[in-house]
Coordinates of C-alpha atoms and ligand atoms in Angstrom, one line a residue:
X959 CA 13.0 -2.0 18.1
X960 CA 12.6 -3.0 14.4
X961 CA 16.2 -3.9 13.1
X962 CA 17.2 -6.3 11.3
X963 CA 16.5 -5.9 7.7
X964 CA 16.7 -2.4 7.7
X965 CA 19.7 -3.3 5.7
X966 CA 18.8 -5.7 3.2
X967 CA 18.3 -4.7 -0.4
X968 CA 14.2 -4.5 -1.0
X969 CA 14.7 -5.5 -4.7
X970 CA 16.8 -9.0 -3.6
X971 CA 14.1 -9.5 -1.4
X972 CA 11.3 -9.2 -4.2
X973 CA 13.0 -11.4 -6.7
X974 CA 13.3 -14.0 -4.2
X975 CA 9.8 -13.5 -3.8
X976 CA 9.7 -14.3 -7.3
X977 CA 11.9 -17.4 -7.4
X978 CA 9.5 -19.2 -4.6
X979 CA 6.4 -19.0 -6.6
X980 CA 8.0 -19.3 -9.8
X981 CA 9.2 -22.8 -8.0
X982 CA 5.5 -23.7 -6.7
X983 CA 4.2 -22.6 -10.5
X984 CA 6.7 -24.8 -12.2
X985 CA 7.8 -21.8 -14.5
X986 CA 10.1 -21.9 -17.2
X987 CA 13.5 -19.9 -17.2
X988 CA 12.6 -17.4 -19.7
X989 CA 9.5 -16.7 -17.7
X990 CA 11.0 -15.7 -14.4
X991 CA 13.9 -13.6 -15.8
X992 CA 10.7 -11.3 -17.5
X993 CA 8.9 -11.4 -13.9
X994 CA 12.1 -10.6 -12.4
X995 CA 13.5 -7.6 -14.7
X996 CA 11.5 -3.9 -14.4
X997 CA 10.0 -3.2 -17.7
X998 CA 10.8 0.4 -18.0
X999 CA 13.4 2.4 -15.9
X1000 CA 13.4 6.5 -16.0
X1001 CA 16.2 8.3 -13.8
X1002 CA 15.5 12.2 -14.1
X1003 CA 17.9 14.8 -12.8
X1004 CA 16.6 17.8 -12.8
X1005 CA 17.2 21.6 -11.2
X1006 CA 14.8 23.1 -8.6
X1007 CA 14.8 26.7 -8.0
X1008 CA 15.2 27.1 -3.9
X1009 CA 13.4 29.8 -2.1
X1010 CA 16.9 31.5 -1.3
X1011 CA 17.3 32.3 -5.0
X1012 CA 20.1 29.0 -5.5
X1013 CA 19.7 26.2 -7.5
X1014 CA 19.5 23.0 -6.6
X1015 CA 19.3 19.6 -8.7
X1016 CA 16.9 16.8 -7.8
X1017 CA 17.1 12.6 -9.0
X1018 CA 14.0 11.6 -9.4
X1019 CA 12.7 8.1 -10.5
X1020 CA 10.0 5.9 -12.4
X1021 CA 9.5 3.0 -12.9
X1022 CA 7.4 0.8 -14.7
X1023 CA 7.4 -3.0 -13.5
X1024 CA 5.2 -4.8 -15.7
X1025 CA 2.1 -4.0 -18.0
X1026 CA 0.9 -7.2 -19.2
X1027 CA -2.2 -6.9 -17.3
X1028 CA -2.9 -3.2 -18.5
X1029 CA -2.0 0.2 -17.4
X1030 CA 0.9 0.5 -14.8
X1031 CA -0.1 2.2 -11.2
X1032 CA 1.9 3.1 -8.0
X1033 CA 2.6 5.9 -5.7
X1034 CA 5.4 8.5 -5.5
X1035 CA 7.8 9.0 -2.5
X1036 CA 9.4 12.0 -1.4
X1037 CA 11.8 10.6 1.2
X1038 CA 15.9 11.5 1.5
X1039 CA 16.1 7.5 1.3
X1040 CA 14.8 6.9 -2.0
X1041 CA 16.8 5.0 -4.4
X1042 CA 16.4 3.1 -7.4
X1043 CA 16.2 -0.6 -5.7
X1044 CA 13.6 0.7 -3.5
X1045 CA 11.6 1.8 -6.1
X1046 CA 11.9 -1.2 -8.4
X1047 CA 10.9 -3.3 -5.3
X1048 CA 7.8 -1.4 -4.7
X1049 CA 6.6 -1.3 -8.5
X1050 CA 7.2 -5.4 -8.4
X1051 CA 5.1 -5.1 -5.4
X1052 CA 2.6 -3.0 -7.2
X1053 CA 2.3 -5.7 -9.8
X1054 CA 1.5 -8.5 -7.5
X1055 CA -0.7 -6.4 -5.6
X1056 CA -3.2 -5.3 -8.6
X1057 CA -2.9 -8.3 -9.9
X1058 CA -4.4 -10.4 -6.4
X1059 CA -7.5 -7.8 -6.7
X1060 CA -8.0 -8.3 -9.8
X1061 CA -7.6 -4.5 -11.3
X1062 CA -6.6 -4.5 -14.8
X1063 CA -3.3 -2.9 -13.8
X1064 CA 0.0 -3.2 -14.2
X1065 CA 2.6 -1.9 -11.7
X1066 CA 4.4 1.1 -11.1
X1067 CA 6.7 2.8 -8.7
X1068 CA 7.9 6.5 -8.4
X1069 CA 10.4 8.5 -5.5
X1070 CA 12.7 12.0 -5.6
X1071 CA 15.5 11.7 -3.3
X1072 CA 14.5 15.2 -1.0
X1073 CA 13.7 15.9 2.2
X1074 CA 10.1 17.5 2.4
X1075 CA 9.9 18.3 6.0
X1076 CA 12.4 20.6 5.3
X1077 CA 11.2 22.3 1.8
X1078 CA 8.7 24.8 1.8
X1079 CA 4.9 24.7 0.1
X1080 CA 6.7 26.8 -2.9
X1081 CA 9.7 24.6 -2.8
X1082 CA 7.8 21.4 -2.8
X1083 CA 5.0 22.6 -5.8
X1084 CA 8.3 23.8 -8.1
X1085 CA 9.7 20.2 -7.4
X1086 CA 6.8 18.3 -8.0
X1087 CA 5.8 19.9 -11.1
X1088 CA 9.1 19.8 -12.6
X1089 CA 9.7 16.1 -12.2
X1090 CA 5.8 15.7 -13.3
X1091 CA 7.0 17.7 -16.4
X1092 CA 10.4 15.3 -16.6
X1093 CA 8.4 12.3 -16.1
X1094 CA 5.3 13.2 -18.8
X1095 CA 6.3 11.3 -22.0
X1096 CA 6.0 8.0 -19.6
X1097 CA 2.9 8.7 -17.9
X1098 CA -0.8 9.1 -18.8
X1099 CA -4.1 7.5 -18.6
X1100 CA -3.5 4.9 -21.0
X1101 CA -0.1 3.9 -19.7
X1102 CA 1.0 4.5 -16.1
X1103 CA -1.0 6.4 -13.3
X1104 CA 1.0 7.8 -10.6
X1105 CA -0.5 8.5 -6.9
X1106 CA 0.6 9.5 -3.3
X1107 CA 2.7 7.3 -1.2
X1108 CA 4.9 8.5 1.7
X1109 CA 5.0 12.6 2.1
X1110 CA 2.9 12.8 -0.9
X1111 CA -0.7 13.6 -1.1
X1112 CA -4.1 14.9 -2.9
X1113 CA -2.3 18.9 -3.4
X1114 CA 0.7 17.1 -4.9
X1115 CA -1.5 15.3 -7.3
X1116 CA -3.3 18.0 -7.7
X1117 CA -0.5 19.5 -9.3
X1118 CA 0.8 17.0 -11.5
X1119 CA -2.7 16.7 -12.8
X1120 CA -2.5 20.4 -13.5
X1121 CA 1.2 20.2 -15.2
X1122 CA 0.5 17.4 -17.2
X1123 CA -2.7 18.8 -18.5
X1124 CA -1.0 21.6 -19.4
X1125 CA 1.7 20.2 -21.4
X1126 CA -1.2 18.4 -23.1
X1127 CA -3.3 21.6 -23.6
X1128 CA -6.7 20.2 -22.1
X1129 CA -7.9 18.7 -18.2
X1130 CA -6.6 15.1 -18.2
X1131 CA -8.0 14.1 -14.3
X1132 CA -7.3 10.1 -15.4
X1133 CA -3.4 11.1 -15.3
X1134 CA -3.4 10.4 -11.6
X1135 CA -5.5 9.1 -8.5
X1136 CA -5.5 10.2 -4.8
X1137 CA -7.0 13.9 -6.3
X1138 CA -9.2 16.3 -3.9
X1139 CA -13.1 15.4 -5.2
X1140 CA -12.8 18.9 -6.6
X1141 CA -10.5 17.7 -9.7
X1142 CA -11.8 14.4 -10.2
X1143 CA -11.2 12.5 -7.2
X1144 CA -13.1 9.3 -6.0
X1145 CA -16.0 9.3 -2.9
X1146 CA -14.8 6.9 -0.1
X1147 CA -10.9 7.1 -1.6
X1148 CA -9.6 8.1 1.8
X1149 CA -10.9 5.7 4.1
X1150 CA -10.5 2.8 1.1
X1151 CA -7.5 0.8 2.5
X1152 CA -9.1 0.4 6.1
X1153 CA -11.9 0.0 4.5
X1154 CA -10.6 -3.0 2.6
X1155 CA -8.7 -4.1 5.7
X1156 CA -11.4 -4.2 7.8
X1157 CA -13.6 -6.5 4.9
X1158 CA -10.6 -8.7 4.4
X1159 CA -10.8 -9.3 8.4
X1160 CA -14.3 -10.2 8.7
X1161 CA -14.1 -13.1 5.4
X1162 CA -10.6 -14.6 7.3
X1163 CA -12.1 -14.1 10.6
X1164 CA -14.4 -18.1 10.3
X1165 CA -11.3 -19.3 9.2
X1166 CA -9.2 -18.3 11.9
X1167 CA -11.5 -19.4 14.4
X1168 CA -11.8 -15.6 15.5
X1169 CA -15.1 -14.3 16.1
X1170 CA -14.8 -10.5 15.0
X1171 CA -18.3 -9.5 16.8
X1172 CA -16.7 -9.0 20.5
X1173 CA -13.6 -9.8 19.4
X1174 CA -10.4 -7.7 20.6
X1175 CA -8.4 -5.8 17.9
X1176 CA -5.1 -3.8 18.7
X1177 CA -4.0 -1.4 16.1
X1178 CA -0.1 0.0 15.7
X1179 CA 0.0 3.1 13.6
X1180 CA -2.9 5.0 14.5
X1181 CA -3.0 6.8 11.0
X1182 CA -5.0 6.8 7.7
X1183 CA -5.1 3.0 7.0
X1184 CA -5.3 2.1 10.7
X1185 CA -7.7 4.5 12.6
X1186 CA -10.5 3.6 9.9
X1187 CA -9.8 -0.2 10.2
X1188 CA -10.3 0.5 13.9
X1189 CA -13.6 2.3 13.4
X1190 CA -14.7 0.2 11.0
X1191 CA -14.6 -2.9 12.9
X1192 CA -15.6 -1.3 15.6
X1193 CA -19.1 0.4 14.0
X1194 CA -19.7 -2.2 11.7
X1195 CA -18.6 -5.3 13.0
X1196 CA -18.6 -4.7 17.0
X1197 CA -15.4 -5.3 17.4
X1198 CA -13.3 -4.0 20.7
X1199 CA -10.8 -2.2 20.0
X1200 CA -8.3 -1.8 23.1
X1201 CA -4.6 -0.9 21.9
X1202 CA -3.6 1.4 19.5
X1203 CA -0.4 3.4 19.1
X1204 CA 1.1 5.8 17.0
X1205 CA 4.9 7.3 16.7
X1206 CA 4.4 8.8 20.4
X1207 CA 3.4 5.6 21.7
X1208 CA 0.3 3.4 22.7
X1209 CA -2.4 3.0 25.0
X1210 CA -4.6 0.2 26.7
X1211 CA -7.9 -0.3 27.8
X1212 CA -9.0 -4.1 28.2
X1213 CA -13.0 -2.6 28.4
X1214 CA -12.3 -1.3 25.0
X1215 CA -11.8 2.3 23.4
X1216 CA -13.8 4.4 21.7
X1217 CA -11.6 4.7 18.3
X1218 CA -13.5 7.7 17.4
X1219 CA -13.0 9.5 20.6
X1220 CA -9.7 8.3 20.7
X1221 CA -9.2 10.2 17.1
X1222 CA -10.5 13.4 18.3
X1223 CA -8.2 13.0 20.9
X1224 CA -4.9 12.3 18.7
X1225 CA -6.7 15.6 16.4
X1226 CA -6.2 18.2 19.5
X1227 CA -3.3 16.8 21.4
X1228 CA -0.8 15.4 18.2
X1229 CA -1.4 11.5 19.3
X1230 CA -3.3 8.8 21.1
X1231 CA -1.0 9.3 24.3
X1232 CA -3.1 10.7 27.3
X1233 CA -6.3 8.8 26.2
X1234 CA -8.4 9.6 29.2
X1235 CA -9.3 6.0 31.2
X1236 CA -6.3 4.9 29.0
X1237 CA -3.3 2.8 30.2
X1238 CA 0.2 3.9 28.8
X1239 CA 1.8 1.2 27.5
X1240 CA 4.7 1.1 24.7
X1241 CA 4.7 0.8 21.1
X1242 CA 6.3 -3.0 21.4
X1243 CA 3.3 -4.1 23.7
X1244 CA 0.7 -2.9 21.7
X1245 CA 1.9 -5.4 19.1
X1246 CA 2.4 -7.8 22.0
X1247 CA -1.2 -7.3 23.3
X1248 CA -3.4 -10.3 24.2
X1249 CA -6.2 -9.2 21.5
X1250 CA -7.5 -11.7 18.5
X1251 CA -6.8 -9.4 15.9
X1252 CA -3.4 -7.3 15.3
X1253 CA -3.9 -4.8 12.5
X1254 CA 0.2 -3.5 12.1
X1255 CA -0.2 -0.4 10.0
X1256 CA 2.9 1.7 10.6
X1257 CA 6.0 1.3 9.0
X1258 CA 7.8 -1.2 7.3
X1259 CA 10.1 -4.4 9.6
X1260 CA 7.9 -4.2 12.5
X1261 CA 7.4 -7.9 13.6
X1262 CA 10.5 -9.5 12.9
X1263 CA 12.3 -12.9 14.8
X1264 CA 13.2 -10.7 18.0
X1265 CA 9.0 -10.4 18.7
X1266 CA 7.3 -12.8 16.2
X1267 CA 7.1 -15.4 19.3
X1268 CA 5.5 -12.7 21.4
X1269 CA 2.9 -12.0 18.9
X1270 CA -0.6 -13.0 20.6
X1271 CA -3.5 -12.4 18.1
X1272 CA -4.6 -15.4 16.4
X1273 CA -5.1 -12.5 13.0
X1274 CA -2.3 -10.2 11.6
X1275 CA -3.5 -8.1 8.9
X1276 CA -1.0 -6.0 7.1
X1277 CA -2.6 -3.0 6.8
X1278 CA 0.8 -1.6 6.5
X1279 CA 3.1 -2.6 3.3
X1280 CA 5.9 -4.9 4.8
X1281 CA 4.9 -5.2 8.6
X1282 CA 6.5 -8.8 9.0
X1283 CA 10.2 -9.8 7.7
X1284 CA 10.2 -13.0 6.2
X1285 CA 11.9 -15.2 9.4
X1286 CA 9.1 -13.9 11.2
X1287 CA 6.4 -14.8 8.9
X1288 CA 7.7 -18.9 9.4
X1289 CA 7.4 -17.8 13.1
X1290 CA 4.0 -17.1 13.3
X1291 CA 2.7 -19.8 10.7
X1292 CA 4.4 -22.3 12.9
X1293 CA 2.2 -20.8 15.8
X1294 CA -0.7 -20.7 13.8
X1295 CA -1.2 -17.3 13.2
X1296 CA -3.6 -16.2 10.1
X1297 CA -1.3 -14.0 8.3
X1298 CA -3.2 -11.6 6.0
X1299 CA -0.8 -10.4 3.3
X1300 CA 0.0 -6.9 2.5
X1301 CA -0.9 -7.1 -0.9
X1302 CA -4.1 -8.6 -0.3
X1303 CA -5.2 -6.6 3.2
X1304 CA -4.0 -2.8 2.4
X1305 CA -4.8 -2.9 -1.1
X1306 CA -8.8 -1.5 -0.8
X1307 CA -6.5 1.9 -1.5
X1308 CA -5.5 1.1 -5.0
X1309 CA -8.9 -0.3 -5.8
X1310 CA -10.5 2.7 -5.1
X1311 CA -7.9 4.4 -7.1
X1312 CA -8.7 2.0 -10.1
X1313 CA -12.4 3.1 -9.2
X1314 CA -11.4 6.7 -9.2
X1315 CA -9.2 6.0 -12.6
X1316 CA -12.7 4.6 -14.4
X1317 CA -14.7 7.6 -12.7
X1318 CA -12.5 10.1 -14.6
X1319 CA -12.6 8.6 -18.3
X1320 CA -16.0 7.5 -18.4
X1321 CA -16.4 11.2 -16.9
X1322 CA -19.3 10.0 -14.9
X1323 CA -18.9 9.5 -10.5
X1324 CA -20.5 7.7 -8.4
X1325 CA -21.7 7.7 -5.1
X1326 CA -20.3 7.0 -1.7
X1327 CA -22.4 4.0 -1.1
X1328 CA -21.9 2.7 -4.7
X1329 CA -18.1 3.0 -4.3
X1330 CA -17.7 1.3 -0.6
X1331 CA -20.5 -1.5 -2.4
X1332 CA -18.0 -2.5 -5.6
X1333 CA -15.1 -2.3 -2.8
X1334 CA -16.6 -5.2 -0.5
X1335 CA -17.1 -7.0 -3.9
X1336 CA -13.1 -6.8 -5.0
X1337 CA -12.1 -7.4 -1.4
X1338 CA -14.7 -10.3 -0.5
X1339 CA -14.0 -12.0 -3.8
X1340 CA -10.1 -12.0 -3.5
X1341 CA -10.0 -13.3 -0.1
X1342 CA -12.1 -15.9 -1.4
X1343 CA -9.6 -16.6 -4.1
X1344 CA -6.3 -16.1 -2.2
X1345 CA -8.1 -18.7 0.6
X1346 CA -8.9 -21.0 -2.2
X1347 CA -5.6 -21.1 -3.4
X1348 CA -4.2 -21.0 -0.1
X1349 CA -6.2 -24.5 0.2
X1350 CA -4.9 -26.0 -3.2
X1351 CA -1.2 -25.2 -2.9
X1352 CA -1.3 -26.4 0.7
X1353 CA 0.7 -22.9 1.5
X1354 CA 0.0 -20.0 4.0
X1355 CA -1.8 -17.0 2.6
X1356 CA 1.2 -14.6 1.7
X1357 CA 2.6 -17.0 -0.7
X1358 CA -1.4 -17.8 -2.1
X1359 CA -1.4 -14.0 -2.6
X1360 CA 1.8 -14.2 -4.4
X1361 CA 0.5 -18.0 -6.8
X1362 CA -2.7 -15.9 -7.4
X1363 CA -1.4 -13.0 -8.7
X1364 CA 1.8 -13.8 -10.0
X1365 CA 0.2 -16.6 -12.1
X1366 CA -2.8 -13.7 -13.5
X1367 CA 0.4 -12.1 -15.1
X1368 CA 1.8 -14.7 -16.4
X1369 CA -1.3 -15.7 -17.9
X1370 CA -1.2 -12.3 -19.7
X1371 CA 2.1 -12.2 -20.4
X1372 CA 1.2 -15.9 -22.1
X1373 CA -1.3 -15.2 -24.1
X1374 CA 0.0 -11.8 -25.7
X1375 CA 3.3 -13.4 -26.6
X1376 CA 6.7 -12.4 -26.9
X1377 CA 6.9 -9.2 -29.1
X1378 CA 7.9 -9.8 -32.2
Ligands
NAD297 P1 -0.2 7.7 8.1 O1 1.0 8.6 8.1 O2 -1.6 8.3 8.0 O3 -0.2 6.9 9.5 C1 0.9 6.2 10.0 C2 0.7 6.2 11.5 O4 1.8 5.4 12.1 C3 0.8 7.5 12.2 O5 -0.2 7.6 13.2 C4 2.2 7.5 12.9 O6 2.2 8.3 14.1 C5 2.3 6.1 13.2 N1 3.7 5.6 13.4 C6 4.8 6.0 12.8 N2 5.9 5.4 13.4 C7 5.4 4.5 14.3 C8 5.9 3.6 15.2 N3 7.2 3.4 15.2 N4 5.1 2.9 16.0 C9 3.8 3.1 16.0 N5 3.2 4.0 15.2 C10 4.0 4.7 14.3 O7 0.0 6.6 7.0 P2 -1.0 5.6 6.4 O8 -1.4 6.2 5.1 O9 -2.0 5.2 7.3 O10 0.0 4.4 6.0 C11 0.4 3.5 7.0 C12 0.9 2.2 6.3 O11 -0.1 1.7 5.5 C13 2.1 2.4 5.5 O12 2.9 1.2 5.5 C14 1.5 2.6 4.1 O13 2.5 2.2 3.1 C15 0.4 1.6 4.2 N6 -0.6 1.8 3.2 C16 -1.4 2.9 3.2 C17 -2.3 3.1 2.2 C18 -3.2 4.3 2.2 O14 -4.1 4.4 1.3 N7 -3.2 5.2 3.1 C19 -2.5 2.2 1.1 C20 -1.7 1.0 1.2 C21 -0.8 0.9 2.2

């Protein structure tokens, strides 16, 4: 089971992110204290009417990392976890990872400490609208664009679109991304970070010595990001896809699975388990399947130094934010394992949120085929780059991803100065 580093504070871990590159970059002092300190820091608490009639008061936080590069963008968490470290790490996170595509982003993070699976519809709108309402004088088009992350989704953007626009007294659809279409939301949004995944895989795969056409994939996580990596590389690219799991556990089939059938199945039964001419196996072998290409897109901590040496695939691409702890990483590089960073391999989703962003205030959308067509583009291009500077650093790609897009906002922060 996933374990160690359950415990270790996400922020620590994302400045020391910061102190390696700022190492490899040569950056002066004054530098990495600004990459390392959160720009802007909001802490709302704020009351909730319950459906029992009582009160109840909520924390909620946002928080702006850095917005050198433009705009700041990130999701918001509902989750009884949440806490202000957590959220700092994952607006850091949001920085580096708009920055390695390119998007003329900053980043962002938001979470309420709550439990949604146990708050009703009602419950969850009052809440949501509240903080939206709490959090209003910080966000907005021009300045930071909230969107769904974990027990968040299109209805709670939906209504934070809706609060905010009223406050303001006219529609502003640009206030957030990950809408239904039916307010402003992008074509091809939802299936954007497999999407992405899936184009990042095929530009590694000649450099990995993988050949994707035939080639075995095994999925953990048989969600959003990962069921349309599956399908994708399986439609697209003929790729076999034979292990995939979800929070039930996994199945095998060395001749290959039908990932679509295998979704209808996980539709009418609640998961993947049962596959018909499928092989239970458990959620630790599908990530220790002999395949060419593991595609971890669960949770958080799931290859660490208790399975890294048990990883087969010659490709690991993070679909999933924080798949591989950092002992694990030197693990698999030492085995030769193509690593393909979080950042760079889930981050098709925010793209097509910055797409979906640029839809709204030019108030003009485009089609399906012309979003999924500018997607290839950011994701084939930043491969490209994150390879190149993979080659010129001599370093494995999670650290390129970090050069790359670290040094873009330092550039920016450069060449604007130090105010006043
Ligand atoms: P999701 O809820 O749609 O899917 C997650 C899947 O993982 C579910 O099928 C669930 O059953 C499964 N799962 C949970 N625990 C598991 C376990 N222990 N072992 C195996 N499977 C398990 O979520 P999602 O949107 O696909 O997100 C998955 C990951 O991708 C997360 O890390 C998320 O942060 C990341 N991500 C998602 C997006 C996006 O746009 N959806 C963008 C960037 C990153």
């Amino acid at each position: 089971m996933p374990d160690d580093g359950q415990t270790i504070n996400p922020f620590e871990t994302a400045k020391r992110q910061v102190d390696i590159v700022a190492e490899l970059l040569k950056l002066d002092n004054g530098t990495r204290e600004i990459l390392k300190h959160p720009k802007r820091e909001l802490t709302v608490n704020f009351p909730v009417r319950m459906d029992d009639g009582q009160y109840r008061v909520f924390t909620g936080y946002r928080v702006q990392y850095n917005m050198a590069r433009g705009p700041t963008k990130g999701g918001i968490r509902y989750h009884p976890q949440v806490s202000l470290d957590e959220v700092r790490a994952l607006a850091a996170w949001m920085t580096w990872k708009c920055a390695v595509v390119n998007l003329p982003y900053g980043g962002a993070k938001g979470g309420i400490i709550c439990d949604p699976k146990h708050m009703s519809k009602g419950e969850l709108e009052r809440l949501t609208r509240r903080y939206a309402s709490e959090i209003a004088p910080i966000i907005g088009p021009e300045m930071d664009i909230p969107a769904p992350d974990v027990y968040t989704d299109s209805q709670t953007m939906a209504w934070i679109m809706d609060t905010f626009s009223m406050m303001r007294g006219y529609s502003v659809p640009g206030v957030v991304t990950g809408k239904p279409i039916s307010l402003g939301g992008s074509e091809g949004r939802g299936e954007a970070t497999g999407r992405g995944c899936a184009y990042v895989i095929r530009e590694a795969a000649p450099h990995a010595g993988v050949k994707v056409h035939g080639g075995t994939v095994a999925v953990q996580g048989y969600g959003n990001a990962g069921m349309v990596a599956a399908c994708i590389l399986h439609d697209e690219q003929q790729a076999k896809i034979i292990a995939v799991s979800d929070s039930k556990g996994g199945i095998h089939n060395s001749d290959g699975l039908n990932p679509h059938a295998v979704e209808e199945h996980k539709k009418k039964t609640g998961s993947v388990v049962g596959f018909p001419g499928a092989k239970s196996i458990s959620n630790e072998e599908v990530l220790e399947t002999k395949a060419d290409i593991l595609i971890p897109a669960a949770l958080e901590n799931q290859i660490t130094k208790r399975n890294a040496d048990k990883i087969q695939a010659r490709i690991v691409a993070e679909a999933a934010n924080g798949p591989t702890l950092p002992e694990a990483d030197k693990t698999l590089y030492e085995k030769g394992t193509t690593v393909l960073p979080d950042i760079l391999a889930n981050a098709g989703g925010v793209t097509v949120s910055y797409f979906e962003w640029a839809q709204d205030i030019q108030g003009y959308f485009w089609d399906l085929e012309d979003v999924n067509r500018r997607l290839e583009k950011v994701m084939t291009q930043s491969y490209a780059q994150v390879h190149k500077t993979a080659e010129s650093y001599k370093v494995h790609n999670r650290t390129a991803a970090y050069v790359l897009a670290i040094q873009r906002v330092v550039d920016a922060i450069k060449m604007r100065g130090i105010y006043p």
